[in-house]
PDB file of C-alpha atoms in Angstrom:
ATOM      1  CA  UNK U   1       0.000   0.000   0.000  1.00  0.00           C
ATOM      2  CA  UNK U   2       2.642   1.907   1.382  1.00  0.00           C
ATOM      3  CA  UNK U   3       3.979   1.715  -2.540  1.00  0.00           C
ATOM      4  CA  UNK U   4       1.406   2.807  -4.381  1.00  0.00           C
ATOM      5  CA  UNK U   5       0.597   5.499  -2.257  1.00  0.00           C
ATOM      6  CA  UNK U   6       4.068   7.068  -3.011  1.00  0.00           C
ATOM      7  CA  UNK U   7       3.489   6.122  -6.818  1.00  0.00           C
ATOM      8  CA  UNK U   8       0.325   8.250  -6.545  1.00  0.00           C
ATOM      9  CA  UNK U   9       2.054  11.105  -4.987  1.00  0.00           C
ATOM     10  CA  UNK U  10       4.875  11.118  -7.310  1.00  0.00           C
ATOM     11  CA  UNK U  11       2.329  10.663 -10.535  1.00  0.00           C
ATOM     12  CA  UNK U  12       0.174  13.793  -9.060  1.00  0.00           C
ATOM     13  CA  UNK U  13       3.802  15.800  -8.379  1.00  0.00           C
ATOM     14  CA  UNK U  14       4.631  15.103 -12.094  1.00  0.00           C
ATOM     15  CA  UNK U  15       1.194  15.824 -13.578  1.00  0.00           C
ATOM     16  CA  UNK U  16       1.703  19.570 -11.107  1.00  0.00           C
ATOM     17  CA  UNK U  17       4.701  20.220 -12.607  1.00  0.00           C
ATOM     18  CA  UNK U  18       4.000  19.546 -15.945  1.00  0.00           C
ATOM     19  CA  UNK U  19       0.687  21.394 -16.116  1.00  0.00           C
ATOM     20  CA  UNK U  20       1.511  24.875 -13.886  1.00  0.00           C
ATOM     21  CA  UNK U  21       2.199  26.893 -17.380  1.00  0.00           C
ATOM     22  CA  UNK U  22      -1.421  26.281 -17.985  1.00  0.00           C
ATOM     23  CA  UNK U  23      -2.791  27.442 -14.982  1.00  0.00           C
ATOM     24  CA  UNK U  24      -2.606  31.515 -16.299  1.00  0.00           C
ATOM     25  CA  UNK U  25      -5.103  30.533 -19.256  1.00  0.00           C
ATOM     26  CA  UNK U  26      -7.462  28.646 -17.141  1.00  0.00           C
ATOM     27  CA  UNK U  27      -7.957  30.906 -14.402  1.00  0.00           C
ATOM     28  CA  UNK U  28     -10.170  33.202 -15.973  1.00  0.00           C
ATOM     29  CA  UNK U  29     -12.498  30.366 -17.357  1.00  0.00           C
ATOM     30  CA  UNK U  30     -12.693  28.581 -13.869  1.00  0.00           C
ATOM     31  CA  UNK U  31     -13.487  31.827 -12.297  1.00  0.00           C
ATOM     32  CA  UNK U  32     -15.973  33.106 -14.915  1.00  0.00           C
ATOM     33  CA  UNK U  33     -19.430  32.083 -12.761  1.00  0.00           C
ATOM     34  CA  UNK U  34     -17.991  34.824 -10.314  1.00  0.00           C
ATOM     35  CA  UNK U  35     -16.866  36.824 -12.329  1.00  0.00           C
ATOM     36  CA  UNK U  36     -14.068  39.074 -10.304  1.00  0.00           C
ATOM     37  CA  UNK U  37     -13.029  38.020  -7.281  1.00  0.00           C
ATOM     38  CA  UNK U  38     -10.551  39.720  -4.774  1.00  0.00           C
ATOM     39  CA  UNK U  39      -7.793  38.395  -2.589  1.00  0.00           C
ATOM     40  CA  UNK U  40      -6.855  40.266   0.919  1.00  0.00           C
ATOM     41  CA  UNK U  41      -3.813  38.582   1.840  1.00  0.00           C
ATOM     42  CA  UNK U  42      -0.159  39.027  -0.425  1.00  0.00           C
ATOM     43  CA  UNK U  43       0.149  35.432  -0.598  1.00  0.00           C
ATOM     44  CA  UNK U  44      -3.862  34.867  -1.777  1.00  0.00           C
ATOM     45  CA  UNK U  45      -2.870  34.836  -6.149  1.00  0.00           C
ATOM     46  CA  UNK U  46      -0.014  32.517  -5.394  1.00  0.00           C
ATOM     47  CA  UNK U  47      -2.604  30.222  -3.350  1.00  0.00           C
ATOM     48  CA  UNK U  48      -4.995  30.366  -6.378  1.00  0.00           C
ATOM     49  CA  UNK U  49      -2.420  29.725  -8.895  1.00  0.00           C
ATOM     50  CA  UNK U  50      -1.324  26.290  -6.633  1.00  0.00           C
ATOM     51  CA  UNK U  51      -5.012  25.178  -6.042  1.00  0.00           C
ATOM     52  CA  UNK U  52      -5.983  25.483  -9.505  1.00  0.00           C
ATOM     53  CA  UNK U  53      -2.620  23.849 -10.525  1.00  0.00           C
ATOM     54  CA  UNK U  54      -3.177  20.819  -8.311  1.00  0.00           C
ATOM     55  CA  UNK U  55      -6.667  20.304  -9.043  1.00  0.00           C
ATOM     56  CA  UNK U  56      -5.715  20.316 -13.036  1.00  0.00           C
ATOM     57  CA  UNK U  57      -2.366  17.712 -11.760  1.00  0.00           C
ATOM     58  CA  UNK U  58      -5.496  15.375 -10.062  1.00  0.00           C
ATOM     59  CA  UNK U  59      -7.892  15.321 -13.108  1.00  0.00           C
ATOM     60  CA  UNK U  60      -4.434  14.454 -15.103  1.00  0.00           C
ATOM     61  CA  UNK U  61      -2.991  12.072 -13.115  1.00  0.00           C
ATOM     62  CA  UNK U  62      -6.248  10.642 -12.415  1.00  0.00           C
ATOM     63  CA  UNK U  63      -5.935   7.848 -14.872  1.00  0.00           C
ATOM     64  CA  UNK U  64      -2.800   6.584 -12.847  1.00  0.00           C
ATOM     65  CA  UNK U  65      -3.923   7.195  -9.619  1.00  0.00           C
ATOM     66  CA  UNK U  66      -7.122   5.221  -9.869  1.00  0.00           C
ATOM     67  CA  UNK U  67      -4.602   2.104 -11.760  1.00  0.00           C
ATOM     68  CA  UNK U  68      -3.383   2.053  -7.989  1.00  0.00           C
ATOM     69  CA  UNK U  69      -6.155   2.014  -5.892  1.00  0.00           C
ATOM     70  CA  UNK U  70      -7.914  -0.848  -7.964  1.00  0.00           C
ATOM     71  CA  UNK U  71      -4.319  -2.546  -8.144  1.00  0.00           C
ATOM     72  CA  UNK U  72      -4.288  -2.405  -4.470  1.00  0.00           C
ATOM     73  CA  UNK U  73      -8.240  -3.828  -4.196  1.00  0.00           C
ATOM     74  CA  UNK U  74      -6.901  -6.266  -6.897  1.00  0.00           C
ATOM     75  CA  UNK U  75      -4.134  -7.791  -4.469  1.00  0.00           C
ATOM     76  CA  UNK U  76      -6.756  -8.493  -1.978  1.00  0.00           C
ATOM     77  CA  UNK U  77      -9.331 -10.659  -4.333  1.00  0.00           C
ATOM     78  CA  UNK U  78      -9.832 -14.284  -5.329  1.00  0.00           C
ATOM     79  CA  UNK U  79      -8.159 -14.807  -9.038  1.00  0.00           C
ATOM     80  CA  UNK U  80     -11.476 -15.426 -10.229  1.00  0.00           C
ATOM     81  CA  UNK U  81     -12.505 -11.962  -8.693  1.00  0.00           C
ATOM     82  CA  UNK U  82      -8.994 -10.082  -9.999  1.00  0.00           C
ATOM     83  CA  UNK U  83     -10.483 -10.168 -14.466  1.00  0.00           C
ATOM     84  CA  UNK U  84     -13.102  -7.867 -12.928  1.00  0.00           C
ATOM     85  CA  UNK U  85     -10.756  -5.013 -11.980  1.00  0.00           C
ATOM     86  CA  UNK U  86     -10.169  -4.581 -15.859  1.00  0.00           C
ATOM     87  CA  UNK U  87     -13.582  -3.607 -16.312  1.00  0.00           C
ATOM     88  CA  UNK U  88     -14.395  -1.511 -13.270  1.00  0.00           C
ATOM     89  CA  UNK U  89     -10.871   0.276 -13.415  1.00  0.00           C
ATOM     90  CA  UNK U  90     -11.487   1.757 -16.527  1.00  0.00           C
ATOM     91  CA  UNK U  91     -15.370   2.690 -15.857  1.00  0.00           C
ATOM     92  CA  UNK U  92     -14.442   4.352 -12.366  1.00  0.00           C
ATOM     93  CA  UNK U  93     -12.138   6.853 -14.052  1.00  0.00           C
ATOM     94  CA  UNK U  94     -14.900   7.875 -16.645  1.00  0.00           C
ATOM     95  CA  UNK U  95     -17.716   8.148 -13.170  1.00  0.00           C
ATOM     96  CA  UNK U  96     -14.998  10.208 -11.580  1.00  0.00           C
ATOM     97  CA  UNK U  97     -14.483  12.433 -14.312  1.00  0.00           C
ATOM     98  CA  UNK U  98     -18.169  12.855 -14.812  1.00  0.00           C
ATOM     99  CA  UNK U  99     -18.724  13.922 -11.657  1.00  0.00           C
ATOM    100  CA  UNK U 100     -16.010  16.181 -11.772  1.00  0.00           C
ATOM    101  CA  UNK U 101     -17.725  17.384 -14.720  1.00  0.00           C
ATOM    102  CA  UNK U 102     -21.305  17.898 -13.650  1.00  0.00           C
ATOM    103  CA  UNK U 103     -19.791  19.715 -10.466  1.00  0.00           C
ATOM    104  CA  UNK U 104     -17.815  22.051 -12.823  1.00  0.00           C
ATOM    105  CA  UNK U 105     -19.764  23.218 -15.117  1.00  0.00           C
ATOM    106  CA  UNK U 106     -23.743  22.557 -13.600  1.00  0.00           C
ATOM    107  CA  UNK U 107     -23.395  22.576  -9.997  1.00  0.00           C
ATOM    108  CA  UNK U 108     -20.716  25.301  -8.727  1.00  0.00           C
ATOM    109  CA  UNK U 109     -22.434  28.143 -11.205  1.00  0.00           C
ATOM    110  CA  UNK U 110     -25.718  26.951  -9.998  1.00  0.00           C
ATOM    111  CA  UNK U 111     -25.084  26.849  -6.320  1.00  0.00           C
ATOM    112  CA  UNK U 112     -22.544  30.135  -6.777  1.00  0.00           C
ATOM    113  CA  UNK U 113     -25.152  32.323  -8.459  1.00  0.00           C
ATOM    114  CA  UNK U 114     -27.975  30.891  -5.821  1.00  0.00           C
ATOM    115  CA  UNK U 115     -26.311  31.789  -2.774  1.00  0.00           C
ATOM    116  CA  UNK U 116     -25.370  35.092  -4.218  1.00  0.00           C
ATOM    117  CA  UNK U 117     -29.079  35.948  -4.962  1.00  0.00           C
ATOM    118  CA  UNK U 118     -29.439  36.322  -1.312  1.00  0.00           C
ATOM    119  CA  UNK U 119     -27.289  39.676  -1.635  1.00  0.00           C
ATOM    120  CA  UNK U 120     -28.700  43.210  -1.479  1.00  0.00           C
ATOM    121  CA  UNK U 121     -28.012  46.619  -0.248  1.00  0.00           C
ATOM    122  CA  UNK U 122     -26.973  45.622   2.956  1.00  0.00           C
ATOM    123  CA  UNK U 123     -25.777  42.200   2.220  1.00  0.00           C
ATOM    124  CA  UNK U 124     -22.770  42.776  -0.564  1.00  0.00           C
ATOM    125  CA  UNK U 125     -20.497  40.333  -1.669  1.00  0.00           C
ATOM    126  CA  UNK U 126     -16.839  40.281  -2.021  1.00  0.00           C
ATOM    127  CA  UNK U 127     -15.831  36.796  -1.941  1.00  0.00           C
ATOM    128  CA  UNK U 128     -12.081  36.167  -1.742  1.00  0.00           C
ATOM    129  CA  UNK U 129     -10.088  33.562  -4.304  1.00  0.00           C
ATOM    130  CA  UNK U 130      -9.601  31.399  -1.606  1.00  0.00           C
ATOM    131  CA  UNK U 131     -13.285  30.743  -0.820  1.00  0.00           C
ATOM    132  CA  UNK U 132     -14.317  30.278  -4.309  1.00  0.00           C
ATOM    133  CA  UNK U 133     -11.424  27.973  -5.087  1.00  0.00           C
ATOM    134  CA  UNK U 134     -11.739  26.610  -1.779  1.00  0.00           C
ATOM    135  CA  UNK U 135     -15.630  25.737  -2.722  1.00  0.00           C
ATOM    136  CA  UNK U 136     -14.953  24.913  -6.356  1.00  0.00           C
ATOM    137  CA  UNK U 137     -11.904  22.174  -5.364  1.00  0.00           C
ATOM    138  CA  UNK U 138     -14.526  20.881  -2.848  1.00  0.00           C
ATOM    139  CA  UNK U 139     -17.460  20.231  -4.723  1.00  0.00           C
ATOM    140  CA  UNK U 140     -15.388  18.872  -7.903  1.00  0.00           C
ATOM    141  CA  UNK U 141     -13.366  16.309  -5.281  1.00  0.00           C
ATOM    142  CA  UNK U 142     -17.054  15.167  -3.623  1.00  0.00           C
ATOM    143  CA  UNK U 143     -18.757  15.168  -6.760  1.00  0.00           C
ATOM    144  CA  UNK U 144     -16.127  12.906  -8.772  1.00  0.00           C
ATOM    145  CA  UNK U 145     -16.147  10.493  -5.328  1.00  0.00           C
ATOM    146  CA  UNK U 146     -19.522  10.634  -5.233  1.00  0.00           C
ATOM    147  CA  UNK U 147     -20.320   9.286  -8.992  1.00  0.00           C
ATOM    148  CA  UNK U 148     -18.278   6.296  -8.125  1.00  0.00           C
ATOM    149  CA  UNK U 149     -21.431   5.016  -5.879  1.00  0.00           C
ATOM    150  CA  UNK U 150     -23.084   2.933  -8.854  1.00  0.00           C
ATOM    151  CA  UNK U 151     -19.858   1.377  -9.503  1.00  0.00           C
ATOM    152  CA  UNK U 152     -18.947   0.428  -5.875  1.00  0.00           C
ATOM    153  CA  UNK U 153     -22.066  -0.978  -5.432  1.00  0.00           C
ATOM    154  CA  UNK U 154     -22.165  -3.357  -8.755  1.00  0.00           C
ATOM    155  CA  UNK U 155     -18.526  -4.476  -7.886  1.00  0.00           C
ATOM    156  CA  UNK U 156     -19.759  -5.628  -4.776  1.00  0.00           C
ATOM    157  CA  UNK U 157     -22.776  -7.372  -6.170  1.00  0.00           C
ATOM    158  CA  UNK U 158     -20.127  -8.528  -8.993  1.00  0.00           C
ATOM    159  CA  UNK U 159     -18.149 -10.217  -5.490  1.00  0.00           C
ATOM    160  CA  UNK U 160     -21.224 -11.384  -3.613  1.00  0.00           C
ATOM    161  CA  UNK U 161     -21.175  -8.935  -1.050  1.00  0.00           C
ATOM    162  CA  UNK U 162     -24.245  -6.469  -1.930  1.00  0.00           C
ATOM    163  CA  UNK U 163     -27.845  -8.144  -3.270  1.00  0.00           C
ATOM    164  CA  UNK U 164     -30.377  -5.517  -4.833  1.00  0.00           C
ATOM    165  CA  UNK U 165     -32.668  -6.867  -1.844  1.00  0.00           C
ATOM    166  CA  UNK U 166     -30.531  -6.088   0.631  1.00  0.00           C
ATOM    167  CA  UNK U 167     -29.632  -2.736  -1.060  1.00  0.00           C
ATOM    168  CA  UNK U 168     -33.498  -1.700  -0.814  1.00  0.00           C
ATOM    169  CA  UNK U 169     -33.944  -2.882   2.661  1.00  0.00           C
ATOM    170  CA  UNK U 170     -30.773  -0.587   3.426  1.00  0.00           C
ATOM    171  CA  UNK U 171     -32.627   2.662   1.727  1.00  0.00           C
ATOM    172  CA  UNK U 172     -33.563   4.428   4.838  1.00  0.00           C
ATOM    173  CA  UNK U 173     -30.178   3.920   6.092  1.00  0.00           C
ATOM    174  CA  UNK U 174     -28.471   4.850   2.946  1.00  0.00           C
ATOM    175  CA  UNK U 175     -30.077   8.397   3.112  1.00  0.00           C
ATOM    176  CA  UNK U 176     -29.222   9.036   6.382  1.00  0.00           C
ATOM    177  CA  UNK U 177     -25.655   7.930   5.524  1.00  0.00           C
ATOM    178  CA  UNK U 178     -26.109   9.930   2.198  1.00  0.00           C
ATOM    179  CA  UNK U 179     -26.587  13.117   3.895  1.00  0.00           C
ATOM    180  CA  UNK U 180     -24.018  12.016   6.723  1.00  0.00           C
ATOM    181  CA  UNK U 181     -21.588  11.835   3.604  1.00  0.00           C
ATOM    182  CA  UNK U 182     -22.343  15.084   2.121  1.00  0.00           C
ATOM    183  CA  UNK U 183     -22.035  16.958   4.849  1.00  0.00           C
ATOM    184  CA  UNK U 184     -18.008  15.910   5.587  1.00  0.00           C
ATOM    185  CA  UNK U 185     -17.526  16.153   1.864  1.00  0.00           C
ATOM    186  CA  UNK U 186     -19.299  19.509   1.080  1.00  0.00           C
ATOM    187  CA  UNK U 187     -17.857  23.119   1.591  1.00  0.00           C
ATOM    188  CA  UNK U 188     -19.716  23.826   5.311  1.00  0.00           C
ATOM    189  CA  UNK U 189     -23.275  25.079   4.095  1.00  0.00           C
ATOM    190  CA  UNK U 190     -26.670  23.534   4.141  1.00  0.00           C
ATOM    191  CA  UNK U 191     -27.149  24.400   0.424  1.00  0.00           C
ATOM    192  CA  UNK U 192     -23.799  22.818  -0.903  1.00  0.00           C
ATOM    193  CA  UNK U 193     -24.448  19.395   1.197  1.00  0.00           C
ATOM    194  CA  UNK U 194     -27.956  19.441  -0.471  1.00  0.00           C
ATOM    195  CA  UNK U 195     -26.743  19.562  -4.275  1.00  0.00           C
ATOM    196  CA  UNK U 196     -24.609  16.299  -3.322  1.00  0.00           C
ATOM    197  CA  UNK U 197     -27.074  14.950  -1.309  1.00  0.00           C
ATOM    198  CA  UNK U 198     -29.545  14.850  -3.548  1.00  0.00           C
ATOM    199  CA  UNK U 199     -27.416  13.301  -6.698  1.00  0.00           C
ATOM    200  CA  UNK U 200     -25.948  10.883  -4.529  1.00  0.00           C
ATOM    201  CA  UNK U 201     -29.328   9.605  -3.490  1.00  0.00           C
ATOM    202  CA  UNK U 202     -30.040   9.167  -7.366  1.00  0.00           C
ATOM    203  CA  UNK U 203     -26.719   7.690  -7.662  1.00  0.00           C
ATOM    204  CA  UNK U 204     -27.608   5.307  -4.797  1.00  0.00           C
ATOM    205  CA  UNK U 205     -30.810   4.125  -6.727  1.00  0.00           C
ATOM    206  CA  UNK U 206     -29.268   4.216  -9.929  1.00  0.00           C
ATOM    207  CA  UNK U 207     -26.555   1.770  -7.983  1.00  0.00           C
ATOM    208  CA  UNK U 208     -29.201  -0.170  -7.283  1.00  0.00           C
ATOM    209  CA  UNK U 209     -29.783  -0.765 -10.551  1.00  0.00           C
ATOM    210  CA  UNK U 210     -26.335  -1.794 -11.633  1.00  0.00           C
ATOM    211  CA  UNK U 211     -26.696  -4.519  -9.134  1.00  0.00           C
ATOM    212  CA  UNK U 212     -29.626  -6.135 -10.423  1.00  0.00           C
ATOM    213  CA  UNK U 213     -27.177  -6.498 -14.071  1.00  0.00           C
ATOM    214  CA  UNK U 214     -24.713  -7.508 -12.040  1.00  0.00           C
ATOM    215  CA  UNK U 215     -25.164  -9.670  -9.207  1.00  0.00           C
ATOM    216  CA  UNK U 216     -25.417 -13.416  -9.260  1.00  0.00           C
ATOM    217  CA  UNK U 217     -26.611 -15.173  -6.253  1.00  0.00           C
ATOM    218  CA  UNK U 218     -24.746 -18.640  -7.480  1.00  0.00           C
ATOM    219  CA  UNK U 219     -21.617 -16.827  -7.912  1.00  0.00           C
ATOM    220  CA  UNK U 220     -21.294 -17.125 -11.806  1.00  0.00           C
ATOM    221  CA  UNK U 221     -20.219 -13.917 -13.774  1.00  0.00           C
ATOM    222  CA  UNK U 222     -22.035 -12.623 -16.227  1.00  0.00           C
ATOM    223  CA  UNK U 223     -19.407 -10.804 -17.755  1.00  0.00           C
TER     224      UNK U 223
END
């Protein structure tokens, strides 16, 4: 573990430095839902400029990263268990860009723009770069974990671990652990840990769904 971990690292350090000379050309695109933004400490811009570098070095080095974790799961399953890691591998790298993707460019201008509807004459907003980067590195982070929950669950129905039965029986509980979830993974508001709430409870049925393809209660694979 101990390994791969470092391999990570190192992948994501690479991926940094080889991306950094595009951070000045993406700035102003990842900032355009707020439009201008100000910064009240010296060091503030040279924050911005390593946030938006590192989250560019994660969606790059993504591909890598998530080789690792599923190499590491791999170690730890039957061989007749290990052929499925070349199928889910690949397909959790496209959920975790998606979700990156929907919380880029549908859920941070929607939540951004709703939250600053509540200003007004007395109320006038002058958010820093840190708290929008701050908010935008947090909800594209939750949201691409977040779209892996269809996946997780129809590897473990793949395994014999999860059942669609038991996965409805669970429902009540799974909301509850939903909204549990989304309130450690969300920037600290009530309206940012209800936009992922409420996809990941669609993402829990729709998971539900990916174990009724997938799961075999005989063990056999149908893949």
């Amino acid at each position: 573990m101990r390994s791969r971990i470092i391999k990570s690292v190192g992948a994501f350090i690479l991926a940094f430095c080889l991306s950094y000379n595009l951070v000045g050309k993406l700035i102003p695109k990842i900032i355009a839902p707020a439009g201008h933004l100000i910064f009240t400490a010296p060091t503030e811009a040279f924050s911005a400029y390593m946030t938006v570098g590192a989250l560019l070095a994660l969606l790059i080095a993504s591909p890598y990263i998530v080789y690792q974790i599923w190499a590491f799961i791999g170690g730890a399953l039957r061989p007749t268990e290990k052929k499925f890691v070349y199928i889910f591998a690949p397909l959790s790298l496209v959920f975790f860009l998606s979700g990156a993707a929907f919380a880029f460019f549908i859920a941070v201008p929607r939540a951004y723009h709703f939250m600053m509807s509540f200003s007004s004459d007395y109320f006038v907003p002058m958010v820093t770069i840190k708290n929008y980067l701050g908010f935008l590195w947090h909800m594209v982070l939750a949201f691409g974990v977040a779209f892996e929950l269809p996946l997780i669950l129809a590897f473990l129905a793949k395994i014999g671990i999860a059942s669609p039965e038991y996965l409805r029986q669970m429902r009540r509980h799974a909301v509850m652990i939903i909204l549990i979830v989304a309130a450690l993974l969300a920037p600290p508001d009530v309206i940012s840990m209800l936009i992922l709430a409420v996809p990941l409870i669609f993402l829990y049925e729709l998971g539900i769904v990916f174990v009724r393809i997938f799961y075999d209660p005989k063990g056999r694979t149908n893949l």
